[in-house]
Short mmCIF file of C-alpha atoms in Angstrom, two decimals:
data_model
loop_
_atom_site.label_atom_id
_atom_site.label_comp_id
_atom_site.label_asym_id
_atom_site.label_seq_id
_atom_site.Cartn_x
_atom_site.Cartn_y
_atom_site.Cartn_z
CA MET F 1 0.00 0.00 0.00
CA LEU F 2 2.83 2.39 0.79
CA GLY F 3 4.34 1.51 -2.59
CA VAL F 4 1.26 2.98 -4.25
CA LEU F 5 1.76 6.25 -2.40
CA ALA F 6 5.49 6.36 -3.11
CA GLY F 7 5.03 5.69 -6.81
CA ASP F 8 2.20 8.18 -7.08
CA ARG F 9 4.37 10.93 -5.59
CA ILE F 10 7.42 10.23 -7.76
CA GLY F 11 5.26 9.86 -10.84
CA ALA F 12 3.88 13.33 -10.18
CA LEU F 13 7.28 14.75 -11.15
CA CYS F 14 6.96 13.34 -14.68
CA GLU F 15 3.23 13.34 -15.33
CA GLY F 16 2.36 14.35 -18.90
CA LEU F 17 5.98 14.71 -19.99
CA THR F 18 7.78 12.96 -22.80
CA PRO F 19 10.87 10.88 -21.90
CA ALA F 20 13.03 13.54 -23.55
CA VAL F 21 11.60 16.27 -21.32
CA VAL F 22 12.01 14.02 -18.28
CA VAL F 23 15.71 13.67 -19.13
CA ALA F 24 16.04 17.42 -19.68
CA ARG F 25 14.51 18.19 -16.29
CA HIS F 26 15.83 15.36 -14.16
CA GLY F 27 18.64 13.66 -16.07
CA ALA F 28 18.88 9.89 -15.81
CA ALA F 29 15.97 7.96 -14.33
CA GLU F 30 17.95 7.14 -11.19
CA ASN F 31 18.10 10.86 -10.36
CA LEU F 32 14.39 10.68 -9.55
CA ILE F 33 15.26 8.50 -6.56
CA GLU F 34 16.84 11.48 -4.83
CA ALA F 35 14.31 14.03 -6.08
CA ARG F 36 11.83 15.62 -3.74
CA PRO F 37 8.53 13.78 -4.32
CA GLY F 38 5.37 15.57 -5.33
CA THR F 39 1.95 15.24 -3.78
CA TYR F 40 -0.12 12.09 -4.04
CA GLY F 41 -3.03 11.73 -6.42
CA SER F 42 -6.12 9.70 -7.20
CA SER F 43 -4.31 6.34 -7.32
CA THR F 44 -3.45 6.61 -3.63
CA GLU F 45 -6.78 8.08 -2.60
CA MET F 46 -8.78 5.35 -4.36
CA SER F 47 -6.49 2.53 -3.21
CA ALA F 48 -7.00 3.58 0.39
CA ALA F 49 -10.77 3.63 -0.09
CA VAL F 50 -10.77 0.19 -1.74
CA ALA F 51 -8.60 -1.31 0.99
CA GLU F 52 -10.81 0.07 3.75
CA GLY F 53 -13.91 -1.14 1.92
CA LEU F 54 -12.54 -4.66 1.64
CA VAL F 55 -11.51 -4.70 5.29
CA ALA F 56 -15.06 -3.71 6.25
CA ALA F 57 -16.68 -6.17 3.82
CA PRO F 58 -14.29 -8.80 2.37
CA GLU F 59 -17.24 -10.41 0.57
CA PHE F 60 -17.61 -7.09 -1.34
CA ASP F 61 -20.40 -4.63 -0.79
CA GLY F 62 -20.80 -2.64 -3.99
CA ALA F 63 -22.89 0.18 -2.55
CA ASP F 64 -20.50 0.65 0.36
CA MET F 65 -17.45 0.57 -1.91
CA ALA F 66 -18.97 3.13 -4.25
CA ARG F 67 -19.80 5.36 -1.29
CA ARG F 68 -16.23 5.21 -0.03
CA LEU F 69 -14.80 6.01 -3.46
CA SER F 70 -17.14 8.95 -4.04
CA GLU F 71 -17.04 10.47 -0.57
CA GLY F 72 -13.25 10.36 -0.36
CA ALA F 73 -12.52 11.78 -3.80
CA GLN F 74 -10.95 15.23 -4.04
CA ARG F 75 -11.10 16.92 -7.45
CA GLY F 76 -7.57 18.27 -7.23
CA ARG F 77 -6.03 14.77 -7.01
CA GLY F 78 -5.88 14.32 -10.77
CA TYR F 79 -8.81 12.00 -11.41
CA GLY F 80 -9.35 10.95 -15.00
CA GLN F 81 -12.42 12.23 -16.78
CA ALA F 82 -14.29 8.90 -16.77
CA THR F 83 -13.60 8.27 -13.09
CA TRP F 84 -14.65 11.73 -12.05
CA THR F 85 -17.80 11.58 -14.17
CA ALA F 86 -18.75 8.33 -12.43
CA ILE F 87 -18.04 9.86 -9.03
CA GLU F 88 -20.26 12.84 -9.82
CA ARG F 89 -23.03 10.48 -10.89
CA LEU F 90 -22.68 8.55 -7.65
CA ARG F 91 -22.94 11.78 -5.69
CA ARG F 92 -26.18 12.57 -7.54
CA GLY F 93 -27.62 9.27 -6.35
CA VAL F 94 -27.07 7.09 -9.42
CA ASP F 95 -26.87 3.40 -8.51
CA TRP F 96 -23.30 2.09 -8.26
CA GLN F 97 -23.96 -0.49 -10.97
CA GLU F 98 -24.95 2.25 -13.41
CA ALA F 99 -22.55 5.09 -12.53
CA GLY F 100 -19.73 3.78 -14.73
CA ALA F 101 -21.87 3.37 -17.84
CA GLY F 102 -20.88 5.96 -20.44
CA GLY F 103 -23.21 7.92 -22.63
CA GLY F 104 -24.37 6.35 -25.87
CA GLY F 105 -23.42 2.90 -24.64
CA ARG F 106 -19.76 3.83 -24.34
CA SER F 107 -17.68 3.08 -21.27
CA SER F 108 -14.13 3.82 -20.18
CA TYR F 109 -11.08 1.67 -20.88
CA GLY F 110 -8.77 3.97 -18.92
CA ASN F 111 -6.39 2.84 -16.18
CA GLY F 112 -8.19 4.45 -13.23
CA ALA F 113 -9.68 1.17 -12.03
CA ALA F 114 -6.37 -0.67 -12.39
CA THR F 115 -4.51 1.82 -10.23
CA ARG F 116 -6.73 1.05 -7.24
CA THR F 117 -6.90 -2.78 -7.29
CA ALA F 118 -3.71 -3.64 -5.40
CA PRO F 119 -5.76 -4.36 -2.23
CA VAL F 120 -7.72 -7.01 -4.16
CA GLY F 121 -4.53 -8.85 -5.03
CA LEU F 122 -3.31 -8.68 -1.46
CA LEU F 123 -6.55 -10.06 -0.03
CA PHE F 124 -7.52 -12.73 -2.55
CA GLY F 125 -4.21 -14.06 -3.83
CA ALA F 126 -5.18 -17.59 -2.78
CA ASP F 127 -8.44 -17.63 -4.77
CA VAL F 128 -8.09 -16.52 -8.39
CA ASP F 129 -11.82 -16.76 -9.12
CA VAL F 130 -12.79 -14.46 -6.25
CA LEU F 131 -9.87 -12.17 -7.10
CA ARG F 132 -11.03 -11.69 -10.69
CA TRP F 133 -14.69 -11.27 -9.77
CA THR F 134 -13.93 -8.72 -7.06
CA ALA F 135 -11.50 -6.74 -9.23
CA GLU F 136 -14.03 -6.57 -12.05
CA GLU F 137 -16.88 -5.54 -9.74
CA ILE F 138 -14.81 -2.76 -8.19
CA ALA F 139 -13.65 -1.65 -11.64
CA ALA F 140 -17.22 -1.50 -12.94
CA ILE F 141 -18.12 1.27 -10.50
CA THR F 142 -16.25 3.62 -12.82
CA HIS F 143 -14.94 1.51 -15.74
CA GLN F 144 -17.27 -0.94 -17.48
CA HIS F 145 -15.36 -1.42 -20.72
CA SER F 146 -13.84 -4.90 -20.98
CA LEU F 147 -10.32 -3.51 -21.44
CA GLY F 148 -10.61 -1.30 -18.37
CA ALA F 149 -12.01 -4.11 -16.22
CA GLU F 150 -9.42 -6.58 -17.49
CA GLY F 151 -6.63 -4.14 -16.66
CA ALA F 152 -7.90 -3.95 -13.09
CA ALA F 153 -7.98 -7.73 -12.83
CA MET F 154 -4.51 -8.11 -14.33
CA GLN F 155 -2.98 -5.61 -11.91
CA ALA F 156 -4.61 -7.49 -9.03
CA PHE F 157 -3.23 -10.80 -10.36
CA ALA F 158 0.24 -9.26 -10.69
CA VAL F 159 0.12 -7.98 -7.10
CA ALA F 160 -0.99 -11.41 -5.87
CA ILE F 161 1.87 -13.15 -7.69
CA ALA F 162 4.39 -10.57 -6.48
CA ALA F 163 3.20 -10.95 -2.88
CA GLY F 164 3.23 -14.73 -3.16
CA SER F 165 6.88 -14.55 -4.21
CA HIS F 166 7.90 -12.50 -1.16
CA GLY F 167 11.43 -13.41 -0.13
CA LEU F 168 12.13 -15.22 -3.40
CA GLN F 169 14.04 -14.09 -6.46
CA ILE F 170 11.79 -13.35 -9.41
CA SER F 171 12.56 -14.28 -13.00
CA PRO F 172 11.57 -11.19 -15.04
CA ALA F 173 10.31 -13.15 -18.04
CA GLY F 174 8.80 -15.86 -15.84
CA PHE F 175 6.83 -13.34 -13.81
CA LEU F 176 5.39 -11.66 -16.89
CA ILE F 177 4.44 -14.95 -18.50
CA SER F 178 2.80 -16.11 -15.27
CA VAL F 179 0.69 -12.96 -15.05
CA GLY F 180 -0.15 -13.09 -18.75
CA ARG F 181 -1.55 -16.60 -18.40
CA GLU F 182 -4.34 -15.15 -16.27
CA ALA F 183 -5.46 -12.79 -19.05
CA SER F 184 -8.88 -13.51 -20.51
CA LEU F 185 -8.38 -11.06 -23.36
CA ARG F 186 -5.87 -11.71 -26.15
CA GLU F 187 -4.84 -8.05 -26.25
CA TYR F 188 -3.35 -8.33 -22.77
CA ARG F 189 -1.88 -11.80 -23.20
CA VAL F 190 0.06 -10.71 -26.30
CA ARG F 191 1.48 -7.68 -24.49
CA TYR F 192 2.67 -9.72 -21.52
CA GLU F 193 4.40 -12.08 -23.93
CA GLU F 194 6.05 -9.12 -25.67
CA ALA F 195 7.12 -7.67 -22.32
CA ALA F 196 8.68 -11.02 -21.38
CA ARG F 197 10.72 -11.01 -24.60
CA MET F 198 11.84 -7.45 -23.91
CA THR F 199 13.47 -8.48 -20.63
CA GLU F 200 16.11 -10.32 -22.67
CA ARG F 201 17.65 -7.11 -23.99
CA GLU F 202 18.74 -3.74 -22.63
CA PRO F 203 15.60 -1.61 -22.42
CA ASP F 204 15.11 1.62 -24.30
CA ALA F 205 12.39 4.03 -23.19
CA ARG F 206 11.14 4.64 -26.71
CA ARG F 207 10.88 0.92 -27.42
CA VAL F 208 9.04 0.31 -24.14
CA ILE F 209 6.53 3.03 -25.01
CA ASP F 210 6.11 1.84 -28.61
CA LYS F 211 5.57 -1.80 -27.61
CA LEU F 212 3.81 -1.53 -24.24
CA GLY F 213 2.63 2.06 -23.88
CA ASN F 214 2.77 4.86 -21.31
CA GLY F 215 -0.70 6.30 -21.75
CA GLU F 216 -3.93 6.62 -19.82
CA THR F 217 -5.54 3.44 -21.15
CA ALA F 218 -5.41 0.29 -19.07
CA LEU F 219 -4.00 -1.70 -21.99
CA GLY F 220 -1.30 0.93 -22.50
CA SER F 221 -0.08 1.05 -18.89
CA VAL F 222 -0.86 -2.06 -16.81
CA VAL F 223 1.60 -4.32 -18.66
CA THR F 224 4.17 -1.52 -18.70
CA ALA F 225 4.06 -1.28 -14.91
CA ALA F 226 4.49 -5.05 -14.60
CA TYR F 227 7.49 -4.83 -16.92
CA CYS F 228 9.11 -2.07 -14.84
CA PHE F 229 8.62 -4.17 -11.71
CA ALA F 230 10.01 -7.29 -13.39
CA ARG F 231 13.18 -5.44 -14.37
CA PHE F 232 13.86 -4.23 -10.83
CA SER F 233 11.89 -6.62 -8.64
CA ASP F 234 14.44 -6.39 -5.81
CA ASP F 235 14.82 -2.60 -5.93
CA LEU F 236 11.65 -0.55 -5.37
CA PRO F 237 13.22 2.90 -5.88
CA SER F 238 14.79 1.90 -9.21
CA ALA F 239 11.58 0.27 -10.45
CA VAL F 240 9.45 3.28 -9.53
CA ALA F 241 11.97 5.70 -11.06
CA ALA F 242 12.09 3.67 -14.29
CA ALA F 243 8.30 3.75 -14.56
CA ALA F 244 8.07 7.48 -13.81
CA ALA F 245 10.81 8.30 -16.33
CA LEU F 246 8.60 6.96 -19.13
CA GLY F 247 6.47 10.07 -18.70
CA GLY F 248 2.96 10.09 -20.09
CA SER F 249 0.61 8.70 -17.44
CA ALA F 250 3.56 8.61 -15.06
CA ARG F 251 1.51 8.73 -11.86
CA SER F 252 -0.44 5.63 -12.82
CA LEU F 253 2.62 3.78 -14.12
CA ALA F 254 4.74 4.50 -11.06
CA SER F 255 1.96 3.86 -8.53
CA MET F 256 1.13 0.46 -10.07
CA THR F 257 4.84 -0.39 -10.19
CA GLY F 258 5.20 0.70 -6.57
CA ALA F 259 2.27 -1.50 -5.59
CA LEU F 260 3.96 -4.54 -7.15
CA CYS F 261 7.31 -3.81 -5.51
CA GLY F 262 5.69 -3.16 -2.15
CA ALA F 263 3.76 -6.43 -2.34
CA HIS F 264 6.96 -8.33 -3.13
CA LEU F 265 9.45 -6.56 -0.88
CA GLY F 266 7.37 -5.16 1.99
CA SER F 267 7.04 -1.65 3.41
CA ARG F 268 10.70 -1.40 4.46
CA ALA F 269 11.68 -1.21 0.78
CA VAL F 270 10.02 2.20 0.49
CA PRO F 271 12.45 5.08 1.17
CA GLU F 272 11.36 7.00 4.26
CA ARG F 273 11.85 10.31 2.45
CA TRP F 274 9.13 9.26 -0.02
CA LEU F 275 6.72 8.89 2.89
CA ASP F 276 7.57 12.22 4.50
CA GLY F 277 5.92 15.49 3.65
CA PRO F 278 3.00 17.76 4.50
CA ASP F 279 0.22 16.81 6.91
CA ASP F 280 -1.91 15.21 4.20
CA VAL F 281 0.93 12.86 3.25
CA ARG F 282 1.63 11.84 6.85
CA GLU F 283 -2.08 11.29 7.45
CA MET F 284 -2.28 9.12 4.34
CA VAL F 285 0.72 7.06 5.47
CA THR F 286 -1.06 6.35 8.75
CA ARG F 287 -4.26 5.49 6.91
CA LEU F 288 -2.50 3.14 4.49
CA ARG F 289 -0.62 1.35 7.27
CA ALA F 290 -3.89 0.72 9.09
CA ALA F 291 -5.58 -0.49 5.91
CA ALA F 292 -2.69 -2.83 5.11
CA SER F 293 -2.86 -4.28 8.62
CA GLY F 294 -6.59 -4.79 8.23
CA LEU F 295 -6.12 -6.54 4.88
CA GLY F 296 -3.57 -8.86 6.46
CA GLU F 297 -5.98 -9.83 9.21
CA ALA F 298 -8.82 -10.33 6.73
CA ALA F 299 -6.61 -12.50 4.51
CA ARG F 300 -5.71 -14.72 7.46
CA ARG F 301 -9.40 -15.19 8.28
CA LEU F 302 -10.07 -16.27 4.70
CA GLU F 303 -7.36 -18.94 4.75
#
């Protein structure tokens, strides 16, 4: 959970930039490790709400989860348009099962749902069927497109696999292939396979973006975050910095990467300076620690 916050704050330094501009401002990616982190955004805020909702109702209560997401959302935290539209609909009293439905039958395939599903992977890693169902139900509150929901499920699967490998060395290609096997959509499965092949050569930011993406769509960011984690699975700061340095939807990329690293390495892997800051940051750290503890207790009860 703290990895989400850390990644979100480092990603803020590169949000919306091209890799070339990131280099011009910060130099090499590793320089971001020593940079002063920015504020946290919607990824952290929503992840905290999801974690607290699952602690309160591990069996999933859609109305309660939607209430937590909508009541806790602050406009200035960088919410995507689809997510914020759904939140506004929830606040007007629209049923949680309808709030994420777009106009004209359209729905969002953005990465907003994926950035908040780390708690699902932490809680339901031992039951893949419940994990997928819960991730998709939580995603549907704001993102009902199959690509958006699948991205949420895949991030949850990746977190579960990373957490299950705690204390073990991860094979970059093996991890990506293992996650990709859980994909129900070919579009995701193909990208995980491509990401696995890319671990065999020295990465280039432009190639990563061309092949995997760095944008706001779930398909163009979820696999990218898994790739960044796979490259630096034993080094959270380097993984988060690599994800942020890709620019584009840097907050989402780095927060999802941070979630994977945190699940695999534990909270001690997060630099203390990334958890320090103004009152709102310190309050969020306390909130996330409590939520993580609650998830741990809930997971033990489900065993």
